[in-house]
Amino acid sequence: MDERANLMNRMKLSIKVLIQSALNLGRSIDSEYPPLQQFFLVMEHCLKHGLKVKKTFMAQNKSFFGPLELVEKLCPESSDLFANIKNLPELKTAIGKGRAWLHLALMQKKLADYLQALIDHKDLLSDFYEQDALMMEEEGAVIVGLLVGLNMIDANLCLKGEDLDSQVGVIDFSFYLKDMQPNDNEKQSDEIVAVLDQKHYVEELNRHLSCTVGDLQAKIDSLEKTNSKLTEELLAAKDRIVSLQEEHNNMVHESTVIRVKSERSLEVNSQDTKVELDTYKQSRQGLDEMYNEIWKQLKVEKQTRQELEKEFELQVGMKTEMEMAMKLLEKDIHEKQDTLVVLRKQLDDVKAINLQMCQKVLDAETALHKKKEIVNSLQAKGDQLTTALKQVEERLQKSEKAREAAEENCNKMKMEHAAKMGALQQQFEKLNKTCTVLENDLKSEREKHESLQDKLHKEKETATSLKNELHQFSMLQKNFDNLQLEKKQLQRLCAEQEQALQEMGQHLSQSKLKMEDIKEVNKALKGHAWLKDDEAAECKQCNKEFSISRRKHHCRNCGHIFCNSCSSNELSLPSYPKPVRVCDTCHNLLLQRCSSNSS
């Protein structure tokens, strides 16, 4: 118990003296600094307290580097530290490796973290230490808490060329006794000087901040004016877009009304054709002689019909392409609110589509002229068919009259020639058979005639549909002309809006640059918090990672961590009477401030 208490008191004194002396020297110390050497001796004694002796074939081994090797498993970030120890050829014993480990851990400012990881795993430490050892008791946690204060010290230690294996050190208590008797007058004078320096520094900060606040207010007023102008321009653009949407909705409504009217007219035409077919079926009976001629004409008409169907399919494709173009235009109008910049590309696409549509419209007009000629020829053929059917009806009436006269003659002959009835009956039966055959032929021919009538009806329907499509095509041409006019107006509006957006973008970029300059000035003028060593893994200016060769250095003005090349400047600050380390950016800003104050 007494030995542990003595070690704890020595550790407290060594850490206190090391921190105070390092602060007086500017927080950077070397390996030859006496308080640092005394600290390493006391730390070595603390780690050796309560170590178990391991017996080997050669001799007894008692080294504190054994428990320190556990840190490599518990803390993976310490792998670089152990790799550097292995790369040192001067180290041959475990004691030298343990001393090198303490030096490197203090340089990395992670000595407290590594020992805390060991203390948290006392089940692993029990293999190396006795139960009453310093590291196994509560004093170990107290030592870790004291070691946290060493993170504010920058230690520049060089391990090359030092004989750590055979070093023998003695604790010098006279150094602590000298330091235990400070002069009260010197303390008071130092405190007064520090307070006055801080007062002057705060006054200078207040002056600079008042100047910067005035400049920032003026810049904010100008930015607010520009923002109000931009909002007014945006509102005007939104109103234009709303009016365009209303016009587009009106066009869509008109197109739906035209479609409804065309559908109604198609229904009326279909009903009329049905009535005509019914009357045609009742009035017409038989087509004996004209059957072969009609059949030949039907073959010709089938060929013409196939050609018409092909042309109709082409027109349907044209119509679908027109609908797709209309849909693309609608999408373009809806997307103008968000993507005005993309309108140029879409307008180029629409121009190409319009050129194709114009060519297709010309082709469709030529095809329509041909179809009109074909329809006229079909109408002439239909007139010829009607005249032929009338002649067939007249012949049928004549045959019926002749049949009635024959029946009267037959009745007279029955009265006059009763003896010839047998022969006449036989002849009559033969005539009945021929009549049935003729009736069957008539039925088949009637069926064929009905099928021909259906085909004629379908051809009439196609003719009416073609007429309707011609009417719709004329309407589409008018709509297309209107859309071209609207497209030109929209192009003008888009050009104006693009110019407005470019001006807005220039104003916004200028305002962003001004805001970034203001933020940098504020950051430079305001006092930054002291950044911890664990929070920085690379230099803030050159972004190079820290290592044993590239060490961490705090800027005394902004508090950030830099490498030696980026923080090699020294200036006197209000909070520090002596010149201290300052980064390149703070050095330039402080020089500018001094030049402005002097002017």
Coordinates of C-alpha atoms in Angstrom, one line a residue:
M1 CA 0.0 0.0 0.0
D2 CA 2.8 2.5 0.9
E3 CA 4.7 1.7 -2.3
R4 CA 1.6 2.3 -4.4
A5 CA 0.9 5.6 -2.7
N6 CA 4.5 6.7 -3.2
L7 CA 4.3 5.8 -6.9
M8 CA 1.0 7.7 -7.2
N9 CA 2.5 10.9 -5.6
R10 CA 5.6 10.7 -7.8
M11 CA 3.4 10.3 -10.9
K12 CA 1.2 13.3 -9.9
L13 CA 4.3 15.5 -9.3
S14 CA 6.0 14.5 -12.5
I15 CA 3.0 15.1 -14.7
K16 CA 2.3 18.5 -13.0
V17 CA 5.9 19.7 -13.4
L18 CA 6.0 18.5 -17.0
I19 CA 2.8 20.3 -18.0
Q20 CA 3.8 23.6 -16.2
S21 CA 7.3 23.6 -17.7
A22 CA 6.0 22.7 -21.2
L23 CA 3.5 25.6 -21.0
N24 CA 6.3 28.0 -20.2
L25 CA 8.3 26.8 -23.2
G26 CA 5.4 27.0 -25.6
R27 CA 4.0 23.4 -25.3
S28 CA 6.8 21.8 -27.5
I29 CA 9.5 19.7 -25.8
D30 CA 12.4 17.4 -26.9
S31 CA 13.7 14.1 -25.7
E32 CA 16.5 15.7 -23.7
Y33 CA 14.1 17.7 -21.5
P34 CA 14.7 16.7 -17.9
P35 CA 11.1 16.7 -16.7
L36 CA 10.2 14.4 -19.6
Q37 CA 13.0 12.0 -18.7
Q38 CA 11.8 12.0 -15.1
F39 CA 8.2 11.3 -16.3
F40 CA 9.4 8.2 -18.3
L41 CA 11.3 6.9 -15.3
V42 CA 8.3 7.2 -13.0
M43 CA 6.0 5.7 -15.7
E44 CA 8.4 2.7 -16.0
H45 CA 8.3 2.1 -12.3
C46 CA 4.5 2.2 -12.3
L47 CA 4.3 -0.4 -15.1
K48 CA 6.8 -2.6 -13.4
H49 CA 4.9 -2.7 -10.1
G50 CA 3.4 -6.1 -9.3
L51 CA 4.7 -7.8 -12.5
K52 CA 4.8 -11.6 -12.4
V53 CA 8.2 -13.1 -13.0
K54 CA 8.3 -15.5 -16.0
K55 CA 10.9 -18.2 -15.7
T56 CA 12.7 -19.4 -18.9
F57 CA 15.6 -21.8 -19.6
M58 CA 18.1 -19.0 -19.5
A59 CA 17.0 -16.8 -16.6
Q60 CA 14.0 -15.0 -15.1
N61 CA 12.3 -12.5 -17.3
K62 CA 10.5 -9.5 -15.8
S63 CA 9.6 -6.9 -18.5
F64 CA 6.6 -4.5 -18.8
F65 CA 6.5 -4.8 -22.6
G66 CA 4.5 -8.0 -22.3
P67 CA 1.2 -6.4 -21.2
L68 CA 1.8 -3.5 -23.6
E69 CA 1.8 -6.0 -26.5
L70 CA -1.9 -6.6 -25.8
V71 CA -2.6 -3.1 -27.0
E72 CA -2.1 -4.2 -30.6
K73 CA -5.0 -6.7 -30.3
L74 CA -7.3 -4.3 -28.4
C75 CA -6.6 -1.2 -30.5
P76 CA -6.1 -1.9 -34.2
E77 CA -5.0 1.7 -34.8
S78 CA -1.8 1.0 -32.9
S79 CA -0.5 -1.4 -35.5
D80 CA 1.7 1.4 -37.0
L81 CA 3.3 2.0 -33.6
F82 CA 4.3 -1.6 -33.2
A83 CA 5.5 -1.7 -36.9
N84 CA 7.8 1.3 -36.2
I85 CA 9.2 -0.5 -33.1
K86 CA 10.0 -3.6 -35.1
N87 CA 11.7 -1.5 -37.7
L88 CA 14.2 0.0 -35.2
P89 CA 17.4 -2.1 -35.4
E90 CA 18.9 -0.6 -32.1
L91 CA 16.2 -2.3 -30.0
K92 CA 17.1 -5.8 -28.9
T93 CA 15.6 -6.2 -25.4
A94 CA 12.0 -6.1 -24.2
I95 CA 12.8 -3.2 -21.9
G96 CA 14.1 -1.1 -24.8
K97 CA 11.0 -1.9 -26.8
G98 CA 8.8 -0.9 -23.8
R99 CA 10.6 2.4 -23.5
A100 CA 10.3 3.1 -27.3
W101 CA 6.5 2.2 -27.0
L102 CA 6.1 4.9 -24.3
H103 CA 8.0 7.5 -26.4
L104 CA 5.9 6.8 -29.5
A105 CA 2.6 6.7 -27.7
L106 CA 3.3 10.1 -26.1
M107 CA 4.2 11.5 -29.5
Q108 CA 0.9 10.2 -30.9
K109 CA -1.0 11.7 -27.9
K110 CA -2.7 8.3 -27.3
L111 CA -0.9 7.1 -24.2
A112 CA -4.0 7.6 -22.0
D113 CA -6.2 5.8 -24.6
Y114 CA -4.0 2.7 -24.9
L115 CA -3.6 2.3 -21.1
Q116 CA -7.4 2.8 -20.7
A117 CA -7.9 -0.1 -23.1
L118 CA -5.6 -2.3 -21.0
I119 CA -7.4 -1.4 -17.7
D120 CA -10.8 -2.2 -19.2
H121 CA -9.6 -5.8 -19.8
K122 CA -8.2 -6.7 -16.4
D123 CA -8.9 -10.4 -17.1
L124 CA -6.0 -10.2 -19.7
L125 CA -3.8 -8.2 -17.3
S126 CA -4.1 -10.8 -14.6
D127 CA -1.8 -13.0 -16.6
F128 CA 1.0 -10.4 -16.2
Y129 CA 0.3 -8.6 -12.9
E130 CA -0.4 -9.7 -9.3
Q131 CA -3.7 -8.9 -7.8
D132 CA -2.3 -6.0 -5.6
A133 CA -0.4 -4.4 -8.6
L134 CA -0.9 -0.7 -9.3
M135 CA -2.4 -1.4 -12.7
M136 CA -4.9 -3.8 -11.3
E137 CA -6.2 -1.4 -8.6
E138 CA -8.1 1.9 -8.8
E139 CA -4.8 3.8 -8.9
G140 CA -4.4 2.6 -12.5
A141 CA -7.6 4.5 -13.6
V142 CA -6.3 7.6 -11.7
I143 CA -3.1 7.5 -13.6
V144 CA -5.0 7.3 -17.0
G145 CA -7.0 10.4 -16.0
L146 CA -3.8 12.3 -15.2
L147 CA -2.2 11.2 -18.5
V148 CA -5.1 12.8 -20.5
G149 CA -3.6 16.3 -19.6
L150 CA -0.4 15.4 -21.6
N151 CA -2.4 15.6 -24.9
M152 CA -1.8 19.4 -24.9
I153 CA 1.9 18.9 -25.1
D154 CA 3.8 18.5 -28.5
A155 CA 6.7 16.1 -28.0
N156 CA 9.4 16.0 -30.6
L157 CA 11.2 12.8 -29.8
C158 CA 13.9 11.2 -31.9
L159 CA 14.5 7.5 -31.2
K160 CA 17.2 6.9 -33.8
G161 CA 20.7 6.7 -32.2
E162 CA 19.4 6.4 -28.6
D163 CA 20.4 3.4 -26.5
L164 CA 17.1 2.6 -24.8
D165 CA 18.2 -1.0 -23.9
S166 CA 20.9 0.0 -21.4
Q167 CA 19.6 3.3 -20.0
V168 CA 19.7 3.6 -16.2
G169 CA 17.8 6.5 -14.7
V170 CA 17.5 7.9 -11.2
I171 CA 14.5 9.9 -9.9
D172 CA 15.7 13.4 -8.9
F173 CA 13.5 14.7 -6.1
S174 CA 15.4 18.0 -5.9
F175 CA 13.7 19.1 -9.1
Y176 CA 10.3 18.7 -7.5
L177 CA 11.3 20.5 -4.4
K178 CA 12.5 23.5 -6.3
D179 CA 9.3 23.7 -8.2
M180 CA 7.2 23.4 -5.0
Q181 CA 8.4 26.9 -3.8
P182 CA 7.0 29.4 -6.4
N183 CA 7.0 33.1 -5.8
D184 CA 3.6 34.6 -5.1
N185 CA 4.6 38.0 -6.5
E186 CA 5.7 36.6 -9.8
K187 CA 2.4 34.7 -10.1
Q188 CA 0.3 37.8 -9.5
S189 CA 2.3 39.8 -12.0
D190 CA 2.0 37.1 -14.6
E191 CA -1.7 36.9 -14.0
I192 CA -2.1 40.7 -14.3
V193 CA -0.2 40.8 -17.6
A194 CA -2.2 37.9 -19.0
V195 CA -5.5 39.7 -18.0
L196 CA -4.4 42.9 -19.7
D197 CA -3.3 41.1 -22.8
Q198 CA -6.7 39.4 -23.0
K199 CA -8.5 42.7 -22.5
H200 CA -6.6 44.4 -25.4
Y201 CA -7.2 41.3 -27.6
V202 CA -11.0 41.4 -26.9
E203 CA -11.1 45.2 -27.6
E204 CA -9.4 44.6 -31.0
L205 CA -11.8 41.8 -31.8
N206 CA -14.8 44.0 -31.0
R207 CA -13.6 46.7 -33.3
H208 CA -13.0 44.3 -36.2
L209 CA -16.4 42.7 -35.6
S210 CA -18.2 46.0 -35.6
C211 CA -16.6 46.9 -38.9
T212 CA -17.5 43.5 -40.4
V213 CA -21.1 43.7 -39.1
G214 CA -21.6 47.0 -40.9
D215 CA -20.2 45.6 -44.2
L216 CA -22.3 42.4 -43.8
Q217 CA -25.5 44.5 -43.2
A218 CA -24.9 46.5 -46.4
K219 CA -24.3 43.3 -48.4
I220 CA -27.4 41.7 -46.9
D221 CA -29.5 44.7 -48.0
S222 CA -28.2 44.5 -51.6
L223 CA -28.9 40.8 -51.6
E224 CA -32.4 41.3 -50.4
K225 CA -33.1 43.8 -53.2
T226 CA -31.8 41.4 -55.8
N227 CA -33.8 38.6 -54.3
S228 CA -37.0 40.7 -54.4
K229 CA -36.4 41.4 -58.1
L230 CA -35.8 37.8 -58.8
T231 CA -39.0 36.8 -57.0
E232 CA -41.0 39.3 -59.1
E233 CA -39.5 37.9 -62.3
L234 CA -40.4 34.4 -61.2
L235 CA -44.0 35.3 -60.5
A236 CA -44.3 36.9 -64.0
A237 CA -42.9 33.7 -65.5
K238 CA -45.3 31.6 -63.5
D239 CA -48.3 33.7 -64.7
R240 CA -47.1 33.2 -68.3
I241 CA -46.9 29.5 -67.8
V242 CA -50.4 29.4 -66.3
S243 CA -51.9 31.2 -69.3
L244 CA -50.2 28.8 -71.7
Q245 CA -51.6 25.9 -69.7
E246 CA -55.1 27.4 -70.0
E247 CA -54.7 27.8 -73.8
H248 CA -53.6 24.2 -74.0
N249 CA -56.6 23.0 -72.0
N250 CA -58.9 24.9 -74.4
M251 CA -57.3 23.2 -77.4
V252 CA -57.7 19.8 -75.8
H253 CA -61.4 20.5 -75.1
E254 CA -62.0 21.6 -78.7
S255 CA -60.4 18.4 -80.0
T256 CA -62.6 16.3 -77.8
V257 CA -65.8 18.1 -79.1
I258 CA -64.7 17.5 -82.7
R259 CA -64.2 13.8 -82.0
V260 CA -67.6 13.5 -80.4
K261 CA -69.3 15.1 -83.4
S262 CA -67.4 12.8 -85.8
E263 CA -68.5 9.7 -83.8
R264 CA -72.1 10.9 -83.9
S265 CA -72.0 11.4 -87.7
L266 CA -70.5 7.9 -88.1
E267 CA -73.4 6.4 -86.1
V268 CA -76.0 8.2 -88.2
N269 CA -74.4 7.0 -91.5
S270 CA -74.2 3.4 -90.2
Q271 CA -78.0 3.5 -89.4
D272 CA -78.8 4.8 -92.9
T273 CA -76.7 2.1 -94.5
K274 CA -78.5 -0.5 -92.5
V275 CA -81.9 0.7 -93.6
E276 CA -80.8 0.8 -97.3
L277 CA -79.6 -2.8 -97.0
D278 CA -82.9 -4.0 -95.6
T279 CA -84.8 -2.4 -98.5
Y280 CA -82.2 -3.7 -100.9
K281 CA -82.7 -7.3 -99.7
Q282 CA -86.5 -7.1 -99.9
S283 CA -86.5 -5.6 -103.5
R284 CA -83.8 -7.6 -105.2
Q285 CA -84.3 -11.2 -106.3
G286 CA -81.7 -13.1 -108.3
L287 CA -78.7 -12.4 -110.5
D288 CA -78.4 -15.2 -113.1
E289 CA -76.8 -13.7 -116.1
M290 CA -74.7 -11.0 -114.5
Y291 CA -73.1 -13.4 -112.0
N292 CA -69.9 -14.0 -113.9
E293 CA -69.4 -10.4 -114.8
I294 CA -69.9 -9.3 -111.2
W295 CA -67.5 -12.0 -109.9
K296 CA -64.8 -10.7 -112.2
Q297 CA -65.5 -7.1 -111.1
L298 CA -65.3 -8.3 -107.5
K299 CA -61.9 -9.7 -108.0
V300 CA -60.7 -6.4 -109.4
E301 CA -62.4 -4.6 -106.5
K302 CA -60.7 -6.9 -104.0
Q303 CA -57.3 -5.9 -105.4
T304 CA -58.3 -2.2 -105.3
R305 CA -59.6 -2.8 -101.7
Q306 CA -56.3 -4.3 -100.6
E307 CA -54.4 -1.3 -102.0
L308 CA -56.9 1.0 -100.2
E309 CA -56.3 -0.9 -97.0
K310 CA -52.6 -0.5 -97.3
E311 CA -53.0 3.2 -97.9
F312 CA -55.4 3.4 -95.0
E313 CA -52.8 1.7 -92.7
L314 CA -50.3 4.3 -93.8
Q315 CA -52.8 7.1 -92.9
V316 CA -53.4 5.5 -89.5
G317 CA -49.7 5.4 -88.9
M318 CA -49.6 9.1 -89.9
K319 CA -52.4 9.8 -87.5
T320 CA -50.7 8.0 -84.6
E321 CA -47.5 9.9 -85.3
M322 CA -49.5 13.1 -85.2
E323 CA -51.0 12.1 -81.8
M324 CA -47.6 11.2 -80.5
A325 CA -46.4 14.7 -81.6
M326 CA -49.3 16.3 -79.8
K327 CA -48.5 14.3 -76.7
L328 CA -44.9 15.4 -76.9
L329 CA -46.0 19.0 -77.2
E330 CA -48.2 18.6 -74.1
K331 CA -45.4 17.1 -72.1
D332 CA -43.1 19.9 -73.2
I333 CA -45.7 22.5 -72.0
H334 CA -46.1 20.8 -68.6
E335 CA -42.3 20.4 -68.1
K336 CA -41.6 24.1 -68.8
Q337 CA -42.1 25.0 -65.1
D338 CA -39.1 23.0 -64.0
T339 CA -36.8 22.4 -67.0
L340 CA -36.6 25.6 -69.1
V341 CA -33.0 24.9 -70.0
V342 CA -33.9 21.6 -71.7
L343 CA -36.4 23.3 -74.1
R344 CA -33.8 24.0 -76.7
K345 CA -33.1 20.3 -77.3
Q346 CA -36.8 19.4 -77.3
L347 CA -37.5 22.3 -79.7
D348 CA -34.9 20.9 -82.1
D349 CA -36.6 17.5 -81.9
V350 CA -40.0 19.1 -82.6
K351 CA -38.6 20.9 -85.6
A352 CA -37.3 17.6 -87.0
I353 CA -40.7 16.0 -86.3
N354 CA -42.5 18.9 -88.0
L355 CA -40.4 18.5 -91.1
Q356 CA -41.2 14.8 -91.2
M357 CA -44.9 15.6 -90.7
C358 CA -44.9 18.1 -93.5
Q359 CA -43.4 15.6 -95.9
K360 CA -46.0 13.0 -94.7
V361 CA -48.8 15.5 -95.1
L362 CA -47.8 16.0 -98.7
D363 CA -47.7 12.3 -99.3
A364 CA -51.1 11.9 -97.7
E365 CA -52.6 14.6 -99.9
T366 CA -51.3 12.8 -103.0
A367 CA -52.7 9.5 -101.7
L368 CA -56.1 11.2 -101.0
H369 CA -56.3 12.5 -104.6
K370 CA -55.8 8.9 -105.8
K371 CA -58.4 7.6 -103.4
K372 CA -60.9 10.2 -104.6
E373 CA -60.4 8.9 -108.2
I374 CA -60.8 5.3 -107.0
V375 CA -64.0 6.2 -105.1
N376 CA -65.5 7.9 -108.2
S377 CA -64.7 4.8 -110.3
L378 CA -66.4 2.6 -107.6
Q379 CA -69.5 4.8 -107.7
A380 CA -69.7 4.5 -111.5
K381 CA -69.4 0.7 -111.2
G382 CA -72.1 0.8 -108.5
D383 CA -74.4 2.7 -110.9
Q384 CA -73.8 0.1 -113.6
L385 CA -74.7 -2.7 -111.2
T386 CA -78.0 -1.0 -110.3
T387 CA -78.9 -0.7 -113.9
A388 CA -78.1 -4.3 -114.5
L389 CA -80.2 -5.4 -111.5
K390 CA -83.2 -3.4 -112.9
Q391 CA -82.9 -5.2 -116.2
V392 CA -82.9 -8.6 -114.3
E393 CA -86.0 -7.6 -112.4
E394 CA -87.8 -6.8 -115.7
R395 CA -86.9 -10.1 -117.1
L396 CA -88.1 -11.9 -114.0
Q397 CA -91.5 -10.1 -114.3
K398 CA -91.8 -11.2 -117.9
S399 CA -91.0 -14.8 -117.0
E400 CA -93.7 -14.7 -114.3
K401 CA -96.3 -13.4 -116.7
A402 CA -95.4 -16.1 -119.2
R403 CA -95.7 -18.7 -116.5
E404 CA -99.2 -17.6 -115.6
A405 CA -100.2 -17.8 -119.3
A406 CA -98.8 -21.3 -119.4
E407 CA -100.8 -22.3 -116.4
E408 CA -104.0 -21.1 -118.0
N409 CA -103.2 -23.0 -121.2
C410 CA -102.6 -26.1 -119.0
N411 CA -106.0 -25.8 -117.4
K412 CA -107.6 -25.6 -120.8
M413 CA -105.7 -28.5 -122.1
K414 CA -106.8 -30.6 -119.0
M415 CA -110.4 -29.9 -119.9
E416 CA -109.9 -30.7 -123.6
H417 CA -107.3 -33.5 -123.4
A418 CA -108.2 -35.7 -120.4
A419 CA -106.7 -38.7 -122.2
K420 CA -103.2 -37.1 -122.3
M421 CA -103.0 -36.6 -118.4
G422 CA -100.7 -39.5 -117.8
A423 CA -98.1 -38.3 -120.2
L424 CA -98.6 -34.7 -119.0
Q425 CA -98.2 -35.9 -115.4
Q426 CA -94.9 -37.5 -116.1
Q427 CA -93.8 -34.4 -117.9
F428 CA -95.0 -32.3 -115.0
E429 CA -93.0 -34.4 -112.5
K430 CA -89.9 -33.9 -114.7
L431 CA -90.6 -30.2 -114.7
N432 CA -91.0 -30.2 -110.9
K433 CA -87.6 -31.9 -110.5
T434 CA -86.0 -29.3 -112.8
C435 CA -87.8 -26.5 -110.8
T436 CA -86.4 -27.8 -107.5
V437 CA -83.0 -27.9 -109.1
L438 CA -83.5 -24.4 -110.3
E439 CA -84.8 -23.3 -107.0
N440 CA -81.7 -24.7 -105.2
D441 CA -79.5 -22.9 -107.8
L442 CA -81.4 -19.7 -107.1
K443 CA -80.9 -20.1 -103.4
S444 CA -77.2 -20.6 -103.8
E445 CA -77.0 -17.6 -106.1
R446 CA -79.1 -15.5 -103.7
E447 CA -76.6 -16.4 -100.9
K448 CA -73.7 -15.4 -103.1
H449 CA -75.6 -12.2 -104.0
E450 CA -76.1 -11.4 -100.3
S451 CA -72.4 -11.9 -99.6
L452 CA -71.6 -9.6 -102.5
Q453 CA -74.0 -7.0 -101.1
D454 CA -72.2 -7.3 -97.7
K455 CA -69.0 -6.7 -99.4
L456 CA -70.4 -3.7 -101.2
H457 CA -71.7 -2.4 -97.9
K458 CA -68.3 -2.7 -96.4
E459 CA -66.7 -0.9 -99.3
K460 CA -69.3 1.9 -98.9
E461 CA -68.4 2.1 -95.2
T462 CA -64.7 2.3 -96.0
A463 CA -65.5 5.1 -98.5
T464 CA -67.5 7.0 -95.9
S465 CA -64.7 6.5 -93.3
L466 CA -62.2 7.8 -95.9
K467 CA -64.3 10.9 -96.4
N468 CA -64.5 11.4 -92.6
E469 CA -60.8 11.0 -92.4
L470 CA -60.3 13.6 -95.1
H471 CA -62.5 16.0 -93.2
Q472 CA -60.5 15.2 -90.0
F473 CA -57.3 15.6 -91.8
S474 CA -58.3 19.1 -93.0
M475 CA -59.2 19.9 -89.4
L476 CA -55.8 18.5 -88.2
Q477 CA -54.1 20.7 -90.8
K478 CA -55.8 23.8 -89.3
N479 CA -54.9 22.7 -85.8
F480 CA -51.3 22.0 -87.0
D481 CA -51.0 25.6 -88.4
N482 CA -52.4 26.9 -85.1
L483 CA -49.9 24.8 -83.1
Q484 CA -47.0 26.1 -85.3
L485 CA -48.0 29.7 -84.4
E486 CA -48.2 28.8 -80.8
K487 CA -44.8 27.1 -81.0
K488 CA -43.3 30.3 -82.4
Q489 CA -44.8 32.2 -79.5
L490 CA -43.5 29.7 -77.1
Q491 CA -40.0 29.8 -78.6
R492 CA -40.0 33.6 -78.1
L493 CA -41.2 33.2 -74.5
C494 CA -38.6 30.5 -73.9
A495 CA -35.8 32.7 -75.3
E496 CA -36.9 35.6 -73.0
Q497 CA -37.1 33.2 -70.0
E498 CA -33.7 31.8 -70.7
Q499 CA -32.2 35.3 -70.8
A500 CA -33.9 36.0 -67.5
L501 CA -32.7 32.8 -66.0
Q502 CA -29.1 33.5 -67.2
E503 CA -29.2 36.9 -65.5
M504 CA -30.6 35.3 -62.4
G505 CA -27.9 32.7 -62.4
Q506 CA -25.2 35.4 -62.7
H507 CA -26.7 37.3 -59.8
L508 CA -26.9 34.2 -57.7
S509 CA -23.3 33.1 -58.4
Q510 CA -22.1 36.6 -57.5
S511 CA -24.1 36.5 -54.3
K512 CA -22.8 33.0 -53.4
L513 CA -19.2 34.2 -53.9
K514 CA -19.8 37.2 -51.7
M515 CA -21.4 35.0 -49.0
E516 CA -18.4 32.6 -49.2
D517 CA -16.0 35.6 -48.8
I518 CA -18.0 36.8 -45.8
K519 CA -18.0 33.4 -44.2
E520 CA -14.2 33.1 -44.6
V521 CA -13.7 36.6 -43.0
N522 CA -16.0 35.6 -40.1
K523 CA -14.2 32.3 -39.6
A524 CA -10.9 34.2 -39.5
L525 CA -12.1 36.8 -37.1
K526 CA -13.9 34.6 -34.7
G527 CA -12.0 32.5 -32.2
H528 CA -12.1 28.8 -33.1
A529 CA -12.2 26.0 -30.5
W530 CA -9.1 24.1 -29.7
L531 CA -9.3 21.0 -31.9
K532 CA -8.5 17.6 -30.3
D533 CA -5.6 15.5 -31.6
D534 CA -8.0 12.5 -32.2
E535 CA -10.3 14.6 -34.4
A536 CA -7.6 15.3 -37.0
A537 CA -6.1 12.5 -39.1
E538 CA -4.6 14.8 -41.8
C539 CA -3.4 18.4 -42.2
K540 CA -6.1 20.8 -42.8
Q541 CA -4.2 22.8 -45.5
C542 CA -2.3 20.2 -47.5
N543 CA -4.5 17.2 -46.6
K544 CA -1.5 14.9 -45.9
E545 CA -1.9 12.2 -43.3
F546 CA 0.0 12.5 -40.1
S547 CA 2.6 9.9 -39.1
I548 CA 5.7 9.7 -36.9
S549 CA 7.7 11.7 -39.5
R550 CA 4.9 14.2 -40.2
R551 CA 3.8 15.4 -36.7
K552 CA 0.7 17.3 -35.5
H553 CA 1.0 21.0 -34.6
H554 CA -1.8 23.3 -33.3
C555 CA -2.2 26.8 -34.7
R556 CA -2.5 29.1 -31.6
N557 CA -4.8 31.5 -33.4
C558 CA -7.5 29.2 -35.0
G559 CA -7.0 26.1 -33.0
H560 CA -6.8 23.7 -36.0
I561 CA -4.1 21.0 -36.5
F562 CA -1.5 21.3 -39.3
C563 CA 1.8 19.7 -40.3
N564 CA 5.2 21.4 -39.7
S565 CA 5.5 22.8 -43.2
C566 CA 2.1 24.4 -43.1
S567 CA 2.6 26.0 -39.6
S568 CA 6.2 27.1 -39.6
N569 CA 5.4 30.8 -39.0
E570 CA 5.5 32.5 -35.6
L571 CA 3.8 35.6 -34.5
S572 CA 3.0 37.3 -31.1
L573 CA -0.7 37.1 -30.2
P574 CA -2.6 39.1 -27.6
S575 CA -3.1 36.0 -25.5
Y576 CA 0.6 35.0 -25.8
P577 CA 3.4 37.6 -25.1
K578 CA 6.0 35.5 -26.9
P579 CA 5.9 34.5 -30.6
V580 CA 4.0 31.3 -31.1
R581 CA 3.2 28.8 -33.9
V582 CA 0.7 30.1 -36.4
C583 CA -0.6 28.5 -39.7
D584 CA -0.1 30.1 -43.1
T585 CA -3.7 31.4 -43.5
C586 CA -3.8 32.9 -40.0
H587 CA -0.3 34.4 -40.6
N588 CA -1.5 36.2 -43.8
L589 CA -4.7 37.4 -42.1
L590 CA -2.9 38.7 -39.0
L591 CA -0.4 40.6 -41.2
Q592 CA -3.2 42.1 -43.2
R593 CA -4.9 43.2 -40.0
C594 CA -1.8 44.7 -38.7
S595 CA -1.2 46.6 -41.9
S596 CA -4.8 47.9 -41.9
N597 CA -4.5 49.0 -38.2
S598 CA -1.3 50.8 -38.9
S599 CA -2.8 52.6 -42.0

